[in-house]
Tab-separated table of C-alpha atoms and ligand atoms in Angstrom:
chain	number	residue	atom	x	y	z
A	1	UNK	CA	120.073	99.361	107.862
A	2	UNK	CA	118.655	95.750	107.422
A	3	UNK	CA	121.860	95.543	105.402
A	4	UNK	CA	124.062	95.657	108.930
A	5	UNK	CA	122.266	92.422	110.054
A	6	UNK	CA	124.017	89.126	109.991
A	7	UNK	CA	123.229	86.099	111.574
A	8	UNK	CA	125.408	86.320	114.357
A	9	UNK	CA	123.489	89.644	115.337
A	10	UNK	CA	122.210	90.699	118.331
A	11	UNK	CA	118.672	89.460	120.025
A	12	UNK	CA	116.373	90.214	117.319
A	13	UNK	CA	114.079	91.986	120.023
A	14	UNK	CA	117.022	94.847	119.824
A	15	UNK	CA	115.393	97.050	117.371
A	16	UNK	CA	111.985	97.974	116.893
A	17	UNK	CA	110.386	96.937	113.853
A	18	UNK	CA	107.487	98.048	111.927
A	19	UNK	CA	105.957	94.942	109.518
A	20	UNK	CA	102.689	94.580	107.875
A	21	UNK	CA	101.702	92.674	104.840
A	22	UNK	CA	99.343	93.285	101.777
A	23	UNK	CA	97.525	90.480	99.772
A	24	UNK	CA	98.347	90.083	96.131
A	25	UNK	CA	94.809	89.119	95.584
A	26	UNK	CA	93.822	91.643	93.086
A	27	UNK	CA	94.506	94.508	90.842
A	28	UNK	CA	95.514	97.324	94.088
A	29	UNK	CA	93.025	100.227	93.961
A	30	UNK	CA	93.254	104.029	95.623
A	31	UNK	CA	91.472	102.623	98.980
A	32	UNK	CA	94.672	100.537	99.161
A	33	UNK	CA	97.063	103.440	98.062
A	34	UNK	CA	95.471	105.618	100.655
A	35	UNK	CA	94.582	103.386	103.309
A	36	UNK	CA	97.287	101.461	103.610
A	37	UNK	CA	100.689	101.611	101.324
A	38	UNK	CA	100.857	105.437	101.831
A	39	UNK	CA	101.165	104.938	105.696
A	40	UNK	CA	103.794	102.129	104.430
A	41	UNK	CA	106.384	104.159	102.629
A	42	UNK	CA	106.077	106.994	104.870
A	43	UNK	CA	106.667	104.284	107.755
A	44	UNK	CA	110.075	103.791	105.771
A	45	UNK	CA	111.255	107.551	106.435
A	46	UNK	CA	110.034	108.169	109.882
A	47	UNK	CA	110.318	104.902	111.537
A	48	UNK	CA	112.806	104.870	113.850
A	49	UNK	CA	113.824	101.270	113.309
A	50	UNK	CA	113.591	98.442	110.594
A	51	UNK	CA	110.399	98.140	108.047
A	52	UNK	CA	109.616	94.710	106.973
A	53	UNK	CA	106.898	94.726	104.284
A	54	UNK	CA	105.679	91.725	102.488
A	55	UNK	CA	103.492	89.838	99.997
A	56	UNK	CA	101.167	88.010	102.102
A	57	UNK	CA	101.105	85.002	98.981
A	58	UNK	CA	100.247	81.746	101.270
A	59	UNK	CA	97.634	84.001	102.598
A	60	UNK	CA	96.261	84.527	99.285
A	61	UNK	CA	95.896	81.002	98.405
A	62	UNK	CA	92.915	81.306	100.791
A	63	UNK	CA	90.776	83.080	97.736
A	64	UNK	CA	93.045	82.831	94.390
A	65	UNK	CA	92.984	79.612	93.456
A	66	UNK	CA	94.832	80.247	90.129
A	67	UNK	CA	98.697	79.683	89.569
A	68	UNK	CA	99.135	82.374	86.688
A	69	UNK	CA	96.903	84.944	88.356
A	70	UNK	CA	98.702	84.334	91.458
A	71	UNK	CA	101.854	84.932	90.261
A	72	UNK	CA	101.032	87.542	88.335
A	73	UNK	CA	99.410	89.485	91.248
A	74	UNK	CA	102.383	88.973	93.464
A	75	UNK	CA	104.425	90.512	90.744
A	76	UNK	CA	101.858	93.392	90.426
A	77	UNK	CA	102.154	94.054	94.358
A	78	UNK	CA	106.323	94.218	94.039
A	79	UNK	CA	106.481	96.303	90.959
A	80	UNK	CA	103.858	98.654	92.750
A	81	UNK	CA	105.684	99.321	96.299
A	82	UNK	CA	108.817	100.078	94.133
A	83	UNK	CA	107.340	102.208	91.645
A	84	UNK	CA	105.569	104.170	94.863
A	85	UNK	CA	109.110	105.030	96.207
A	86	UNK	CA	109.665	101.640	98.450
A	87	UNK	CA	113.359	102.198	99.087
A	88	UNK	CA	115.257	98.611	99.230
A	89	UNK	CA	118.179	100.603	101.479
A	90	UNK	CA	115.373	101.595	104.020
A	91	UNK	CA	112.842	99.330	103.892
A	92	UNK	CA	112.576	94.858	103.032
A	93	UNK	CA	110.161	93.745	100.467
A	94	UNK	CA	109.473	89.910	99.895
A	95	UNK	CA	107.397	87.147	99.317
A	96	UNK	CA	105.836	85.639	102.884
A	97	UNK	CA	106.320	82.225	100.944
A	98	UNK	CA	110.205	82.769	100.808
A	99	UNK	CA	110.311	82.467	104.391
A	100	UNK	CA	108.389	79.436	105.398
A	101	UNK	CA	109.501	79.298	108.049
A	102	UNK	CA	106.578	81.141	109.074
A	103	UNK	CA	104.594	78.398	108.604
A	104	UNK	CA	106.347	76.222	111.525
A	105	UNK	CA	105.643	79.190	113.671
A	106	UNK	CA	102.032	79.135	112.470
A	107	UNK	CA	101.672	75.628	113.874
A	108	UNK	CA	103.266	76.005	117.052
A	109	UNK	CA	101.003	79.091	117.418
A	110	UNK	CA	97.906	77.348	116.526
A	111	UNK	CA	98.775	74.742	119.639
A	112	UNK	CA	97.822	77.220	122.172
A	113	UNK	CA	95.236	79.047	120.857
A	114	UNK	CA	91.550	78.074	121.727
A	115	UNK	CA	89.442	77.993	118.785
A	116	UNK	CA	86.840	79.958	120.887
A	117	UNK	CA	89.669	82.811	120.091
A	118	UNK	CA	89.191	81.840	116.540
A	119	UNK	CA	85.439	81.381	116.290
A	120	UNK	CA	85.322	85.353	116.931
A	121	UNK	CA	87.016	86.217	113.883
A	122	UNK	CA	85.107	88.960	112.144
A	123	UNK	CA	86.948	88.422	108.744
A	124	UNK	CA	86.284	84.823	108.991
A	125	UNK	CA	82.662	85.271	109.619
A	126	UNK	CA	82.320	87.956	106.527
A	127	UNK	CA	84.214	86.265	103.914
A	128	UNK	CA	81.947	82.983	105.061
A	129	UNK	CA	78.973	85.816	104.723
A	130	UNK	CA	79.864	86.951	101.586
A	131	UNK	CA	79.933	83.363	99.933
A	132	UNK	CA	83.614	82.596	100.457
A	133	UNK	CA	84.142	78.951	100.858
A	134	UNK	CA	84.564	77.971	104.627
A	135	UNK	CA	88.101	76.169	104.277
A	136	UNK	CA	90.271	75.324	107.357
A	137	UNK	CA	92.681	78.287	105.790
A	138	UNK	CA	90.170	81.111	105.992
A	139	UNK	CA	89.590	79.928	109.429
A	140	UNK	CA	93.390	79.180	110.306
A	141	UNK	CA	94.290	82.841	108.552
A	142	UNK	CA	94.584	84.959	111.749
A	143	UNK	CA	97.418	82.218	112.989
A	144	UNK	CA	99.273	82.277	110.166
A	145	UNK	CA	98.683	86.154	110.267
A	146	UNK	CA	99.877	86.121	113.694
A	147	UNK	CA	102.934	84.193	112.804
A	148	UNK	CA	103.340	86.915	109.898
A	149	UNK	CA	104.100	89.502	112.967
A	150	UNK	CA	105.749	87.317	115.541
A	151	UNK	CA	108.244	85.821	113.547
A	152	UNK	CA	109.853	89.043	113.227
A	153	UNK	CA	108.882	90.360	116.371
A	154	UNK	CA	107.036	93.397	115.081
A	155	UNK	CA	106.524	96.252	117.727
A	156	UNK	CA	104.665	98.356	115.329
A	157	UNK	CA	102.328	96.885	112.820
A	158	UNK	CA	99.910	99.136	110.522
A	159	UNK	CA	97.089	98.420	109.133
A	160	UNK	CA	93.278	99.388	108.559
A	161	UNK	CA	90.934	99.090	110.936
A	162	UNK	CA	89.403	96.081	109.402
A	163	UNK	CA	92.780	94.395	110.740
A	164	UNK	CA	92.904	95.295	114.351
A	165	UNK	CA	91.033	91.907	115.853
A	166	UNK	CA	93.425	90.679	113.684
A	167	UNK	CA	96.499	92.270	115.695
A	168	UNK	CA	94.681	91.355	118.884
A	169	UNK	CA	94.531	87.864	118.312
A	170	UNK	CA	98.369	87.990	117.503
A	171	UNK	CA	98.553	89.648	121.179
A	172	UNK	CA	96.959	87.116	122.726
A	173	UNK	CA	98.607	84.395	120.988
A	174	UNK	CA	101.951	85.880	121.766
A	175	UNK	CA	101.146	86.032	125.875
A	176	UNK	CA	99.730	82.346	125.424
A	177	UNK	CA	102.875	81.500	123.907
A	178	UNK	CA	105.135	82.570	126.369
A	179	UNK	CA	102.884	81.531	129.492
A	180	UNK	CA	102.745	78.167	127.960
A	181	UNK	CA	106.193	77.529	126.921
A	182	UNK	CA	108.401	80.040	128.179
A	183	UNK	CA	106.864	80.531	131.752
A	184	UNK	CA	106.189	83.697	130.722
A	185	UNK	CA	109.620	85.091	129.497
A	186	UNK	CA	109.133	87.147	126.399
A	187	UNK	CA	110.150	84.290	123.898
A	188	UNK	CA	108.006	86.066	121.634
A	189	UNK	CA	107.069	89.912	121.396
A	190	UNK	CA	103.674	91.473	121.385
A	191	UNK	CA	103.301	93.664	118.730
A	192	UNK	CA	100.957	97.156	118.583
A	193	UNK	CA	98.668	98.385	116.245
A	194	UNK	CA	99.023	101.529	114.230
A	195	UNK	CA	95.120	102.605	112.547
A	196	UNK	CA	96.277	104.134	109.510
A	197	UNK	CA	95.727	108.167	109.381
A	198	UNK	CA	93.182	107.524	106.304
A	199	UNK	CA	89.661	108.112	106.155
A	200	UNK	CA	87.818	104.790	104.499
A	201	UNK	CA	88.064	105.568	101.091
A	202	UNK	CA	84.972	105.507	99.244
A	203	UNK	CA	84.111	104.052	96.282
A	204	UNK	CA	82.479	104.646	92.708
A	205	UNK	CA	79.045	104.344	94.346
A	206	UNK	CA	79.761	105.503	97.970
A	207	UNK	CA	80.702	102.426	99.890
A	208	UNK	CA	83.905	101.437	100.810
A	209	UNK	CA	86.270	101.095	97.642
A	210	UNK	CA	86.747	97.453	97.889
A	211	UNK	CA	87.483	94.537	95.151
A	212	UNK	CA	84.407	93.078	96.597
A	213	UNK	CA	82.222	95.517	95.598
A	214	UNK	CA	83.594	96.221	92.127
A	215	UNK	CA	83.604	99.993	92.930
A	216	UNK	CA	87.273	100.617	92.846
A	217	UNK	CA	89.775	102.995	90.745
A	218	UNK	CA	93.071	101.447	90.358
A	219	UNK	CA	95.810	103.060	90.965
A	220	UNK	CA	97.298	102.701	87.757
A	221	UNK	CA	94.446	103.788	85.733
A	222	UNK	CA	94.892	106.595	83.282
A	223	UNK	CA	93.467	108.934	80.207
A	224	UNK	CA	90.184	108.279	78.955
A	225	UNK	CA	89.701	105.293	81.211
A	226	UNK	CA	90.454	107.061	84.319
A	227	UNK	CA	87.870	110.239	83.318
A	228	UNK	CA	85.532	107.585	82.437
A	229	UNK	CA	85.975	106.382	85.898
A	230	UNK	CA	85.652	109.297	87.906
A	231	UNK	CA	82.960	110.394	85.768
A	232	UNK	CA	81.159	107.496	87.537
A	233	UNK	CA	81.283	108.255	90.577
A	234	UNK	CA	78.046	108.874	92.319
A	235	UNK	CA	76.958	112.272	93.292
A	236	UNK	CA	73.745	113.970	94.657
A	237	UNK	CA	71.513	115.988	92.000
A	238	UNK	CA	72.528	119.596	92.906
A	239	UNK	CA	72.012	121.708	89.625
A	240	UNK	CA	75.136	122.918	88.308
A	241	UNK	CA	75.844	126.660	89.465
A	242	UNK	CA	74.541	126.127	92.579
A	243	UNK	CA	76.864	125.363	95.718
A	244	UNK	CA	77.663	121.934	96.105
A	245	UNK	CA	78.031	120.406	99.460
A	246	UNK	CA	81.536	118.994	100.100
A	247	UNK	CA	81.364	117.338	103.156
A	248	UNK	CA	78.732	114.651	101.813
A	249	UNK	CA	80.510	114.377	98.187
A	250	UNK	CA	82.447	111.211	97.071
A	251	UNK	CA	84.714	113.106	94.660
A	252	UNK	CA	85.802	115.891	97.179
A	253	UNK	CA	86.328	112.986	99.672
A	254	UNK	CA	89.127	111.868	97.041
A	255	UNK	CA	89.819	115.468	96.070
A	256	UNK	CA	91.134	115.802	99.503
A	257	UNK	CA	93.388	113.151	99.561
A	258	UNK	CA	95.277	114.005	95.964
A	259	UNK	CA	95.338	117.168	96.329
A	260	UNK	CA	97.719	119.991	97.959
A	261	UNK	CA	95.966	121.800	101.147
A	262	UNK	CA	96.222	125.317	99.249
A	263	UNK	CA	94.707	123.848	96.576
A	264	UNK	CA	91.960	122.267	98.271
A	265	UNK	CA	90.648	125.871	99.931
A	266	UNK	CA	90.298	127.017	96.200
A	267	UNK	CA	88.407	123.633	95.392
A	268	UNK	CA	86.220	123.895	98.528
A	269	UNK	CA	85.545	127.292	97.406
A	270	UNK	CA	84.384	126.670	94.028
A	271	UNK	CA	82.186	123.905	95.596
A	272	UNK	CA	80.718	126.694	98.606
A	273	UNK	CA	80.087	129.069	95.238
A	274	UNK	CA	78.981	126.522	92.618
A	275	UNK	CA	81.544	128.842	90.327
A	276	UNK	CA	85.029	128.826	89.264
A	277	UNK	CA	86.616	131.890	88.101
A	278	UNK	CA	82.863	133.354	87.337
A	279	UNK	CA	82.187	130.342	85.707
A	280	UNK	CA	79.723	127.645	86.559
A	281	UNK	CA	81.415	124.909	88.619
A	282	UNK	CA	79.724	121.314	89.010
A	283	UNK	CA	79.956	117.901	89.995
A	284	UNK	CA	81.083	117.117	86.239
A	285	UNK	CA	84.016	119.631	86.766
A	286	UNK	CA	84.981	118.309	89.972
A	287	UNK	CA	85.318	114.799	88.613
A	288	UNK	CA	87.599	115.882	85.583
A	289	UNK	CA	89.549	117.343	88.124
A	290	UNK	CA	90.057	114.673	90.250
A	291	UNK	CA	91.192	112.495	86.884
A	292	UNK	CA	93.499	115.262	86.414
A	293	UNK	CA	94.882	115.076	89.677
A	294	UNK	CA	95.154	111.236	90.312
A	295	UNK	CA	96.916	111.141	86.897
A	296	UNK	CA	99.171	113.870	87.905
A	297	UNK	CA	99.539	112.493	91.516
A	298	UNK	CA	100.721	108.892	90.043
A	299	UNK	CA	102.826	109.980	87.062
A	300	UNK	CA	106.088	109.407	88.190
A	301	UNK	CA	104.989	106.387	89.449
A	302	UNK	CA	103.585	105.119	86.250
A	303	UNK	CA	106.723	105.758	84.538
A	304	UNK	CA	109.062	103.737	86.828
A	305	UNK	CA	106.511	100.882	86.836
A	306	UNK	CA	106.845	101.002	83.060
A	307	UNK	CA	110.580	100.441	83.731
A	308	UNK	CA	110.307	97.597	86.458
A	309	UNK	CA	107.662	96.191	83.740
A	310	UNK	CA	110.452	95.884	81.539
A	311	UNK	CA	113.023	94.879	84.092
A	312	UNK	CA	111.470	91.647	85.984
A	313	UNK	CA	115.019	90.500	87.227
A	314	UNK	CA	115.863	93.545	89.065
A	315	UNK	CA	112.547	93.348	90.811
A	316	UNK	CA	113.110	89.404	91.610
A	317	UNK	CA	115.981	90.283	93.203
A	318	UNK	CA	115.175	92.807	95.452
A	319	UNK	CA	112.386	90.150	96.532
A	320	UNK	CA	115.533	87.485	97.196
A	321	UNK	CA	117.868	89.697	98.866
A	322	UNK	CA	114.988	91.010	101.175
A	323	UNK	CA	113.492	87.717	101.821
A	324	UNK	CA	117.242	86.319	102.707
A	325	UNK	CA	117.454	89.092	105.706
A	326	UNK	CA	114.144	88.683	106.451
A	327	UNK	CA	115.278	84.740	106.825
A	328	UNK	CA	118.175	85.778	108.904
A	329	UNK	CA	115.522	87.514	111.528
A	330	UNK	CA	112.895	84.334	110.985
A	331	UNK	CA	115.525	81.511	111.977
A	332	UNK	CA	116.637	83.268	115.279
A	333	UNK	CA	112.896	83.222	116.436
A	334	UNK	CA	112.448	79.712	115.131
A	335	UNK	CA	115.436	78.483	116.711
A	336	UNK	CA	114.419	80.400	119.665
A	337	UNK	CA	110.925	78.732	119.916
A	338	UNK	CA	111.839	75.968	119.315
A	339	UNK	CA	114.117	75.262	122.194
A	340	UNK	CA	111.387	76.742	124.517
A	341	UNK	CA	109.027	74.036	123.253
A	342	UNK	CA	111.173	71.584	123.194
A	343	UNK	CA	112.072	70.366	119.391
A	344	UNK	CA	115.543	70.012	118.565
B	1	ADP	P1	89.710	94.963	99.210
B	1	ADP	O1	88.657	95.481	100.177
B	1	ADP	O2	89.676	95.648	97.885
B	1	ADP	O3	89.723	93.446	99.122
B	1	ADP	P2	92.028	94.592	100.826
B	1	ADP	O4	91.205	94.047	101.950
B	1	ADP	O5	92.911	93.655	100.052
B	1	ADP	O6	91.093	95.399	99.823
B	1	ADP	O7	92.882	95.842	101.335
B	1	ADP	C1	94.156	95.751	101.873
B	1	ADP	C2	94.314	96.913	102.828
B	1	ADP	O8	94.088	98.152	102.099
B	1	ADP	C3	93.254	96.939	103.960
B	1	ADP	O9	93.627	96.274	105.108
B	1	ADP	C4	93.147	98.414	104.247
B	1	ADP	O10	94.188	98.800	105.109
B	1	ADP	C5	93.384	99.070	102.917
B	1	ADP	N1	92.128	99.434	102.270
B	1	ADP	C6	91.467	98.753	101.308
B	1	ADP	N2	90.380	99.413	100.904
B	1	ADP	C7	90.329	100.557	101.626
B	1	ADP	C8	89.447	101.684	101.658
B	1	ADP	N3	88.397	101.764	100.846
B	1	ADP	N4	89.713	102.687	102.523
B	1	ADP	C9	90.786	102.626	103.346
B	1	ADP	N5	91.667	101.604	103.351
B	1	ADP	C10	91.449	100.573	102.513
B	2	LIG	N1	95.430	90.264	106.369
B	2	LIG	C1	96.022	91.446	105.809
B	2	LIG	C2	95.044	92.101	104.816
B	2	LIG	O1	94.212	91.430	104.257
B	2	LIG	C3	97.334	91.128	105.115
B	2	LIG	C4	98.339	90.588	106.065
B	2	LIG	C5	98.774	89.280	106.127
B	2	LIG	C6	99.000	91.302	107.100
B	2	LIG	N2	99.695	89.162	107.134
B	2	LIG	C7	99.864	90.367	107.736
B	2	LIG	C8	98.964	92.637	107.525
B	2	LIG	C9	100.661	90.744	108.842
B	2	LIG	C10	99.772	93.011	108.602
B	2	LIG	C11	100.620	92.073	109.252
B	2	LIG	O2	95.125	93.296	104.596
């Protein structure tokens, strides 16, 4: 569908789009499988318009401060989308830094937003809270995230709720814009929110799974490290045989979200019993079973990222042909702002 675009296409406000972006900042983990890439690929199918995903890699420079690692991450992120069932016919995957021309939009951006609108920024405040250094780009991120949505005027953009000041601020920024240079015309579009379906995914110890916390299970995980993993997962001391409660247990929380609804009932059954087929059922079954089932769940996956592994071109050039279409979108609403602000 992207494919039908050319630069001599109509206003780029035509079609709806759906866009979000995902940091290659670490190794991705099931809070980002469920929580955000699944609502992705599914976005792909059911969208009834054009999906723009991308590697948010100037974003990332905020925290990785490592060429290699960088790279390698970015690469990670790619091969992952594809080998989850990203479709390059439906849906565009790139790098953010093969379109810089996000960057111009950043600035103009930045030249009518008050910082007062930036001094709110929760993320900002957190990553500040959490030790981060305070650099002008952790401050300057929600512009350049704003930018990330604008510049291909998004109508739909999904993301977790940790996100959604983040969407307002492109809102704002996008009413500012046009008040201030377009006399309100809608020189740029504002974009809506879409709070993924998913529960916060919890952790090995509870919390939110999160890099941060070094309580994650990544996706790609398998065998003896995976059991190892689940088998770390915190759980409350009910003896085994006795009925386990469900509703306030980590592994059922990621039971639920690997496994089929049919055979969830028997699981939640065996948990209201504490027995499985007259057996004794406990939190030490339940977390073999939930390896089992992640390793089952991502299987096919793990066997066409082994292929893209050993196929890097093919992957760079889905990145290039996306990122030139995503261009073609990108220079219309450069060209478009910049006439309304009046640079050549
Ligand atoms: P991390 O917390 O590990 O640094 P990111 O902030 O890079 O993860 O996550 C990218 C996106 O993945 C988030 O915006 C959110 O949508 C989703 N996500 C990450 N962790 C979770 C979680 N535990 N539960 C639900 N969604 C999550
Ligand atoms: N800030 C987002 C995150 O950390 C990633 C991101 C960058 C993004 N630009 C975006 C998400 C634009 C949606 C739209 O998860």
């Amino acid at each position: 569908m992207v494919a039908a675009m050319s630069a001599s296409a109509p206003s780029p406000l035509a079609r709806p789009r759906v866009v979000s972006g995902v940091q290659p900042s670490g190794v991705l983990h099931l809070g980002n499988f469920f929580g955000a890439i699944q609502q992705h690929l599914a976005l792909q199918e059911s969208f009834p318009g054009e999906a723009l995903y991308f590697i948010a890699d100037y974003h990332a420079l905020t925290t990785v401060h490592e060429a290699a690692a960088l790279r390698e991450h970015t690469r990670e992120v790619a091969i992952a989308y594809l080998a989850l069932g990203l479709d390059p016919a439906k849906a565009l995957l790139f790098r953010q830094s093969d379109v810089p021309e996000v960057l111009e939009l950043a600035w103009m951006l930045s030249c009518v937003s008050g910082m007062g609108l930036l001094e709110r920024g929760h993320s900002y405040k957190d990553k500040v809270a959490q030790g981060l250094r305070p650099s002008v780009g952790l401050f300057y991120y929600p512009v350049l995230m704003a930018a990330d949505i604008l510049l291909y005027s998004a109508s739909v953009v999904p993301v977790g709720r940790d996100q959604l000041q983040h969407i307002e601020f492109a809102q704002d920024m996008a009413t500012h814009f046009n008040q201030a240079f377009a006399g309100g015309a809608a020189a740029l579009t504002r974009p809506e929110p879409r709070l993924s379906q998913a529960p916060i995914v919890p952790g090995l110890d509870g919390r939110k799974m999160s890099k941060s916390y070094g309580n994650t299970i990544p996706i790609w995980e398998s065998g003896k490290k995976l059991r190892k993993l689940t088998g770390q997962i915190v759980t409350d001391s009910t003896p085994l045989g006795e009925p386990l409660p469900s509703e306030k247990c980590n592994v059922y929380a990621l039971l639920q979200l690997c496994c089929e609804a049919v055979e969830l009932e028997q699981v939640k059954a065996w948990y209201q019993t504490g027995r499985r087929e007259g057996q004794p059922f406990g939190y030490g079954h339940a977390k073999v079973l939930l390896a089992e089932r992640l390793e089952r769940l991502f299987a096919p996956a793990r066997a066409r990222r082994e292929a893209l592994l050993a196929d890097p071109g093919a992957v760079e050039a889905v990145l290039m042909r996306s990122a030139e279409q995503a261009r073609v979108i990108a220079r219309a609403t450069i060209r478009r702002c910049r006439e309304v602000c009046g640079l050549p």
